Structure formats: C-alpha cells, structure tokens
Coordinates of C-alpha atoms and ligand atoms in Angstrom, one line a residue:
M1 CA 0.0 0.0 0.0
H2 CA 2.6 2.6 1.1
P3 CA 5.9 2.9 -0.7
Q4 CA 8.5 0.5 0.5
P5 CA 11.7 1.6 2.1
P6 CA 14.6 2.0 -0.4
V7 CA 17.6 -0.3 -0.1
M8 CA 20.4 1.6 1.6
P9 CA 24.0 0.9 0.4
T10 CA 26.1 -0.9 3.0
Q11 CA 28.7 1.8 2.8
T12 CA 26.2 4.5 3.8
I13 CA 25.1 2.4 6.8
E14 CA 28.8 1.9 7.7
T15 CA 29.5 5.7 7.5
A16 CA 26.5 6.4 9.7
S17 CA 27.7 3.8 12.2
E18 CA 31.2 5.4 12.3
T19 CA 29.6 8.8 12.7
L20 CA 27.7 7.6 15.8
K21 CA 30.9 6.0 17.2
R22 CA 32.7 9.3 16.8
G23 CA 30.0 11.0 18.9
G24 CA 28.0 12.4 15.9
L25 CA 24.3 12.8 15.4
V26 CA 22.5 10.8 12.7
V27 CA 18.8 11.1 11.7
F28 CA 17.5 7.7 10.8
P29 CA 14.1 6.3 9.7
T30 CA 12.0 4.0 11.9
E31 CA 8.6 2.5 11.2
T32 CA 7.0 5.1 13.5
V33 CA 8.7 8.5 12.9
Y34 CA 12.3 9.6 12.1
G35 CA 14.7 9.5 15.1
L36 CA 17.6 11.8 15.9
G37 CA 20.2 9.3 17.0
A38 CA 23.3 9.4 19.2
D39 CA 25.5 6.8 20.9
A40 CA 23.5 6.1 24.1
A41 CA 26.7 5.3 26.0
N42 CA 28.4 8.7 25.1
P43 CA 27.4 11.5 27.4
D44 CA 29.0 14.2 25.1
A45 CA 27.0 13.0 22.2
L46 CA 23.8 13.0 24.3
A47 CA 24.5 16.5 25.5
R48 CA 24.7 17.6 21.8
L49 CA 21.5 15.6 21.1
Y50 CA 19.6 17.5 23.8
S51 CA 20.9 20.9 22.6
V52 CA 20.0 20.3 18.9
K53 CA 16.6 19.0 19.9
G54 CA 16.1 21.9 22.3
R55 CA 14.8 19.5 24.9
P56 CA 15.0 20.0 28.7
T57 CA 17.6 17.5 30.0
N58 CA 15.2 16.0 32.5
H59 CA 13.2 14.4 29.7
P60 CA 14.4 10.8 29.0
V61 CA 15.1 9.4 25.6
I62 CA 14.4 6.0 24.2
V63 CA 17.4 3.6 23.6
H64 CA 17.0 1.7 20.4
I65 CA 18.4 -1.8 20.3
G66 CA 19.0 -4.2 17.4
D67 CA 18.2 -7.4 19.4
P68 CA 15.8 -8.2 22.3
A69 CA 18.7 -9.8 24.1
Q70 CA 20.2 -6.4 24.5
M71 CA 17.5 -5.5 27.0
A72 CA 19.7 -7.2 29.7
Q73 CA 22.5 -4.6 28.9
W74 CA 20.3 -1.6 29.7
A75 CA 17.9 -2.9 32.4
S76 CA 18.8 -4.1 35.8
A77 CA 16.3 -6.9 35.5
V78 CA 14.2 -8.1 32.6
P79 CA 10.8 -9.2 33.8
E80 CA 8.9 -12.1 32.1
A81 CA 6.4 -9.6 30.7
A82 CA 9.2 -7.8 28.8
H83 CA 10.3 -11.1 27.2
K84 CA 6.7 -11.9 26.2
L85 CA 6.1 -8.5 24.7
A86 CA 9.4 -8.3 22.9
E87 CA 8.8 -11.8 21.5
A88 CA 5.3 -10.8 20.3
F89 CA 5.9 -7.2 19.1
W90 CA 9.6 -6.6 18.3
P91 CA 10.8 -5.4 16.0
G92 CA 7.8 -3.0 16.2
P93 CA 6.2 0.2 17.4
M94 CA 6.5 -0.6 21.1
T95 CA 8.8 1.0 23.8
L96 CA 9.3 -0.8 27.1
I97 CA 10.1 1.1 30.3
L98 CA 12.3 -1.0 32.6
T99 CA 14.3 -0.4 35.7
K100 CA 17.7 0.8 34.4
A101 CA 21.0 -0.9 34.8
A102 CA 23.6 0.9 37.0
H103 CA 25.8 2.1 34.2
V104 CA 23.0 3.9 32.2
S105 CA 23.7 7.6 32.0
P106 CA 21.2 10.0 33.6
A107 CA 21.4 11.8 30.3
V108 CA 19.5 8.9 28.8
T109 CA 17.0 8.5 31.6
G110 CA 16.4 12.1 32.4
G111 CA 17.7 11.3 35.9
Q112 CA 15.0 8.7 36.5
E113 CA 15.6 5.1 37.6
T114 CA 14.1 3.7 34.5
V115 CA 15.1 3.3 30.8
G116 CA 13.0 3.1 27.7
L117 CA 13.9 0.4 25.1
R118 CA 12.7 -0.2 21.6
M119 CA 13.7 -2.4 18.7
P120 CA 12.3 -0.6 15.6
D121 CA 10.9 -2.3 12.6
H122 CA 12.6 -0.6 9.7
P123 CA 15.4 -2.2 7.5
V124 CA 17.6 0.9 7.7
A125 CA 17.2 1.3 11.4
L126 CA 18.0 -2.4 12.0
A127 CA 21.0 -2.3 9.6
L128 CA 22.3 0.7 11.5
L129 CA 21.8 -0.9 14.9
Q130 CA 23.5 -4.1 13.6
A131 CA 26.5 -2.2 12.3
F132 CA 26.8 0.1 15.3
G133 CA 26.4 -2.8 17.8
G134 CA 25.4 -0.6 20.8
G135 CA 22.2 1.2 21.8
I136 CA 21.2 4.3 19.9
A137 CA 19.4 7.0 21.9
A138 CA 16.9 8.7 19.7
P139 CA 14.0 11.0 20.3
S140 CA 11.8 11.9 17.3
A141 CA 13.8 14.1 14.9
N142 CA 11.9 17.3 15.5
R143 CA 12.6 20.2 17.7
F144 CA 11.0 20.0 21.1
G145 CA 7.2 20.4 21.0
Q146 CA 6.9 20.3 17.2
L147 CA 5.4 17.7 14.9
S148 CA 7.4 14.5 14.5
P149 CA 8.8 14.0 10.9
T150 CA 7.5 11.0 9.1
R151 CA 9.5 11.8 5.9
A152 CA 13.0 13.0 5.5
S153 CA 11.6 16.0 3.5
D154 CA 9.7 17.1 6.7
L155 CA 12.9 17.5 8.7
D156 CA 13.6 21.0 10.0
P157 CA 16.3 22.5 7.7
V158 CA 18.0 24.2 10.6
L159 CA 18.1 20.9 12.6
V160 CA 19.6 19.2 9.5
Q161 CA 22.4 21.7 9.4
E162 CA 23.3 21.1 13.0
I163 CA 23.6 17.3 12.7
D164 CA 26.1 15.1 10.9
M165 CA 24.0 12.8 8.6
V166 CA 20.5 12.0 7.5
L167 CA 19.5 8.5 6.3
D168 CA 16.5 8.9 4.1
G169 CA 14.5 5.7 4.4
G170 CA 11.3 6.9 2.7
P171 CA 8.0 7.5 4.5
C172 CA 7.5 5.9 7.9
Q173 CA 5.0 3.1 7.6
V174 CA 3.2 3.6 11.0
G175 CA 3.4 7.4 11.2
L176 CA 2.7 7.9 15.0
E177 CA 5.3 7.4 17.8
S178 CA 5.5 4.0 19.5
T179 CA 3.2 2.7 22.2
I180 CA 5.1 3.2 25.5
I181 CA 4.5 0.5 28.2
D182 CA 5.8 0.9 31.7
L183 CA 6.9 -2.4 33.1
S184 CA 8.9 -0.9 36.0
G185 CA 6.0 -0.6 38.4
P186 CA 3.7 -3.2 40.1
H187 CA 1.3 -3.3 37.1
P188 CA 2.1 -2.8 33.4
A189 CA 0.6 0.5 32.2
I190 CA 0.5 2.4 28.9
L191 CA 2.3 5.8 29.2
R192 CA 1.7 6.9 25.6
P193 CA -0.8 5.2 23.3
G194 CA 0.4 4.2 19.8
M195 CA -0.8 2.1 17.0
L196 CA 0.1 -1.1 18.9
L197 CA -3.2 -1.4 20.8
A198 CA -3.9 -2.0 24.4
E199 CA -6.0 -5.1 23.8
D200 CA -3.3 -6.7 21.8
I201 CA -0.8 -6.0 24.6
E202 CA -3.2 -7.3 27.2
A203 CA -3.8 -10.5 25.2
V204 CA 0.0 -11.2 25.3
L205 CA 0.4 -10.2 28.9
G206 CA -2.7 -12.3 30.0
Q207 CA -3.7 -9.5 32.3
P208 CA -5.4 -6.0 32.0
L209 CA -3.2 -3.0 31.9
G210 CA -3.3 -0.9 35.1
E211 CA -3.6 2.8 35.7
N212 CA -0.2 4.5 35.4
K213 CA 0.7 5.6 38.9
H214 CA 4.2 6.9 38.1
E215 CA 5.2 10.4 37.9
T216 CA 6.5 10.5 34.4
R217 CA 8.4 13.0 32.5
A218 CA 7.2 12.0 29.1
P219 CA 7.2 15.1 26.9
G220 CA 4.1 13.7 25.3
D221 CA 2.5 14.5 28.7
L222 CA 2.9 18.2 28.1
P223 CA -0.5 19.6 27.1
S224 CA 0.9 21.3 24.0
H225 CA 3.0 18.9 22.0
Y226 CA 3.1 17.4 18.6
A227 CA 1.7 20.8 17.5
P228 CA 1.7 22.8 14.3
R229 CA 2.2 26.5 14.5
T230 CA -1.3 27.3 13.2
P231 CA -4.0 27.0 15.9
V232 CA -5.9 23.7 15.7
R233 CA -9.5 23.2 16.7
L234 CA -11.1 19.8 17.0
V235 CA -14.7 19.5 15.8
S236 CA -17.0 16.4 16.1
G237 CA -18.4 14.9 12.9
D238 CA -22.0 15.7 13.7
T239 CA -21.4 19.5 14.2
F240 CA -18.7 19.7 11.5
S241 CA -20.8 21.3 8.7
S242 CA -22.4 24.0 11.0
T243 CA -19.1 24.8 12.7
L244 CA -17.4 25.2 9.4
K245 CA -20.2 27.5 8.2
H246 CA -19.7 29.6 11.4
W247 CA -16.0 29.9 10.9
M248 CA -16.5 30.9 7.2
T249 CA -18.4 33.9 8.3
T250 CA -15.5 35.1 10.5
G251 CA -13.3 35.9 7.5
K252 CA -10.5 33.8 8.9
R253 CA -8.3 31.8 6.5
L254 CA -9.3 28.3 7.2
C255 CA -7.6 24.9 6.7
V256 CA -9.6 21.7 7.1
L257 CA -8.5 18.2 7.9
A258 CA -11.8 16.4 7.2
L259 CA -12.6 12.7 7.6
S260 CA -13.4 11.2 4.3
R261 CA -15.5 14.2 3.4
A262 CA -15.4 16.4 0.4
P263 CA -16.1 20.2 0.5
E264 CA -19.9 20.7 0.5
S265 CA -20.4 24.1 -1.0
P266 CA -18.6 26.1 -3.7
E267 CA -17.3 28.6 -1.1
D268 CA -15.4 25.7 0.5
T269 CA -13.1 25.9 -2.4
N270 CA -11.3 28.9 -0.7
I271 CA -10.3 26.5 2.0
H272 CA -7.2 24.4 2.0
W273 CA -8.9 21.0 2.4
I274 CA -7.5 17.6 3.1
S275 CA -9.9 14.6 3.2
A276 CA -8.2 12.0 5.4
P277 CA -8.9 8.3 5.1
A278 CA -11.4 6.8 7.5
D279 CA -9.2 3.8 8.3
P280 CA -7.1 4.4 11.4
D281 CA -3.9 2.9 10.1
A282 CA -4.1 5.0 6.9
Y283 CA -5.1 8.0 8.9
A284 CA -2.1 7.7 11.3
Y285 CA 0.3 7.1 8.4
A286 CA -0.7 10.5 6.9
L287 CA -1.5 12.5 10.0
Y288 CA 1.7 14.4 10.6
A289 CA 2.3 15.0 6.9
N290 CA -1.3 16.3 6.6
L291 CA -0.9 18.7 9.6
K292 CA 2.4 19.9 8.3
K293 CA 0.9 20.6 4.9
L294 CA -2.0 22.5 6.3
D295 CA 0.4 24.4 8.6
S296 CA 2.5 25.4 5.6
F297 CA -0.4 27.5 4.2
G298 CA 0.0 29.9 7.1
G299 CA -3.8 30.2 7.7
D300 CA -5.6 31.4 10.8
L301 CA -7.0 28.1 11.9
I302 CA -6.9 24.3 11.2
L303 CA -10.3 22.7 11.8
V304 CA -10.0 19.0 12.4
E305 CA -13.0 16.7 12.1
L306 CA -12.7 14.3 14.9
P307 CA -12.5 10.6 14.0
P308 CA -14.9 8.1 15.7
Q309 CA -14.1 6.6 19.1
G310 CA -12.8 3.0 19.1
S311 CA -9.5 1.4 20.1
G312 CA -7.8 1.8 16.7
W313 CA -8.3 5.5 17.0
T314 CA -7.0 6.0 20.6
A315 CA -3.4 7.2 19.6
I316 CA -4.8 9.4 16.9
H317 CA -7.2 11.1 19.4
D318 CA -4.3 11.5 21.8
R319 CA -2.1 13.3 19.2
L320 CA -4.9 15.4 17.9
K321 CA -5.8 16.5 21.5
R322 CA -2.1 17.5 22.0
A323 CA -1.9 19.3 18.7
A324 CA -5.0 21.4 19.7
A325 CA -4.2 21.8 23.4
G326 CA -2.0 24.9 23.3
F327 CA -4.7 26.8 21.3
E328 CA -7.9 26.2 23.2
I329 CA -7.9 29.7 24.7
P330 CA -7.6 32.5 23.9
E331 CA -9.0 32.1 20.4
N332 CA -7.3 35.2 18.9
A333 CA -3.9 34.9 20.5
P334 CA -1.1 35.8 18.1
R335 CA 1.2 33.0 17.0
E336 CA 4.2 32.9 19.2
Ligands
TXA401 O1 8.3 5.8 18.0 C1 9.0 6.4 18.8 O2 9.0 6.1 20.0 C2 10.0 7.4 18.3 C3 11.1 6.7 17.4 C4 12.2 7.6 16.9 O3 11.6 5.5 18.0 N1 10.7 8.0 19.4 C5 10.1 9.0 20.1 O4 11.0 9.6 21.0 O5 8.9 9.3 20.0 P1 10.6 10.9 21.9 O6 11.8 11.1 22.7 O7 10.1 11.9 21.0 O8 9.5 10.3 22.8 C6 9.9 9.3 23.7 C7 9.0 9.3 24.8 C8 9.0 10.6 25.6 O9 7.7 11.0 26.0 C9 9.9 10.2 26.8 O10 9.7 11.0 28.0 C10 9.4 8.8 27.0 O11 9.4 8.3 25.7 N2 10.4 8.0 27.8 C11 11.6 7.7 27.4 N3 12.3 7.0 28.4 C12 11.4 7.1 29.5 C13 11.4 6.6 30.8 N4 12.5 6.0 31.3 N5 10.4 6.8 31.6 C14 9.2 7.4 31.1 N6 9.1 7.8 29.8 C15 10.2 7.7 29.0
MG402 MG1 8.9 13.3 20.2

C-alpha cells in the first residue's frame, strides 16, 4: 500500500555507524517516525543531542536496540512480561520502560531510575543498529514540541544543518510514535498510546493494563506537544458542517482536515482542504504530513474533524488533542 523503504547501500550504513561511534548525530528512519540518533553510551553525544533537539535535560530518551537480548544490557532486570512483549511485538512500534542498569547515563534516563527500550521495525534502522552494535538514543527528529517528521523531507532544515548525517529511508509506515508500556511498576501500564493497541498488549500479557501511577516526564504528557504553529481546533463529525459555516463567516483563512468528506459548498473551495482516510492505520500514516501541509499554508485556523471513538483511533485522538491543546484559549492569540 505505502511505498516500501529503499535499499540503503552498506557503505552508507557503515558511514552512519562510524559517525555515531565518533559521537556524531544521525537522523534515521524507523517505522513510526524519524529518530535523531546518538550513541546512548556517550554523554557528550547525548549533550549535543539535547541541545540540537532543544529539549529539557530531565526528559528521558528511548534507547533503540537491534536485538531483544540487549534488554539485559540496559535494564537491571528483565521481567517475564518484557520477554513476552518483545517476542510478540519486536521489531515494532513498542517501547518498554524497565528499571535501568547501574551504568545507564542520567542523560538517557532524564535522571530517572528507568530506561525506555525499543527495537524498531525498519530495515535501515535495523541495519544501522547491527553495524553500530550498541544502543542508539533517539528522540523523534523534531525540535521539542513540534510535529514529528515521518518523511526526510519534513525535517527542519536548521536541525539538519546542526547534525552530521541523514539517512532517508522513505516515508515511515506507521506514522505515529511508539506505544510506551511501563513495566517498571507493580502493574504494566501504557504511558503513551500508539498504533500497537492496548487489547493486543493485554492479550499477550494475559492481564489487564493498570492505571499509570508513576510520575512520568514524558514530553508527550505536556499539554501542547506534537503541534503545528497554526491553531488547531477539533470538531466532532455531527457538528462539523455547521461549525465550518460559522468559521467561514469570520473571514478567517481556514484549513480543514476532514474525515473522508469532500467540501460541500462552492465557497469551500477557498479552503485548504484535506480529506483524510477513514481507516485508522491509513489516517495515522498520513496525519503528521497532513498537519504539516495544512500548517504550511499559514492560515488562521486548522479545523480537524474528529474521527470516531474506538480502540484503533486512541493514539490518533491523543495526538490530535495534544496538537490542539495549546490553542484552546484564547481564540485570537497571536502566533508565538
Ligand atoms: O516511536 C518512537 O517512540 C520514536 C522513534 C524515533 O523511536 N521516538 C520517540 O521519542 O517518540 P521521543 O523522545 O520523541 O519520545 C519518547 C517518549 C518521551 O515521551 C519520553 O519521555 C518517554 O518516551 N520516555 C523515554 N524514556 C522514558 C522513561 N525512562 N520513563 C518514562 N518515559 C520515558
Ligand atoms: Mg517526540
């Protein structure tokens, strides 16, 4: 359905691996979003990673590994649940939070006692991890608070200038960040929903996921995150037409992310309009690129028609809510 990742020359992978070993920063594709990678065992490289990303140093980063067996190198203990989930879902869009091993740098963990681990499902990421051998710390390859890139062409040009290398692996097949599961507490809990669904995780664990009781420092927890610059407003499907008509009377320059819906009236043709697919996987695949495209028009408002409820849509609702959160009030605030 989606374009398949290109084959990356071995020499390119080798150069990227050497770059990481020298303490450099490499943007690489995963199946979820592009990552900004650094050697997870090199504090200087991590410091540079945080500075390029513009991220507070108390926010942990995920360590990417090329083999589930490497969990034991980063975690002080690997619970049975982690083995089961890794077996079922790695490589794949799942991050496991485990109690960290003693050597793991506070620069990786944000000073917490836990470490996030993920084996990504992308041939370029896996080849890089294989060549590099160690863990690659990688947040999404956007500046703090902005939309995650799902195509190399969506990377911030300033960020690209500040790093050493970009591996272009084509569009990310999943399109939303991994599901984060906390296995460091008494009950497994989801810290960030993703396209790997709670019911599938529960089926493998053989137990329901608990409420997350931890104090987390997941940047995804910040109200305004994964956000375009243009204010975003979420509108339910049943009031969509009337809400759109209302906004059209205000003279604002509107952008619309509709759900499988074409413009209804000829006046709608003044609107930058994207009709997103009504299938959650296809919607997720295109979501960040769609928001980025609408943002690029520099309009006054992006109206998003909310998708239906249902477990397949959970992560999508989560990201849409975050994209809109910073703009709830006041309506006419200037862009920062
Ligand atoms: O799909 C993904 O997870 C992508 C790709 C590149 O792998 N990565 C990603 O990284 O989304 P980032 O840094 O943008 O988001 C990672 C999330 C953050 O919310 C971070 O706080 C959380 O993971 N995280 C990492 N380690 C953690 C830990 N030890 N405890 C709690 N949350 C953690
Ligand atoms: Mg991110």
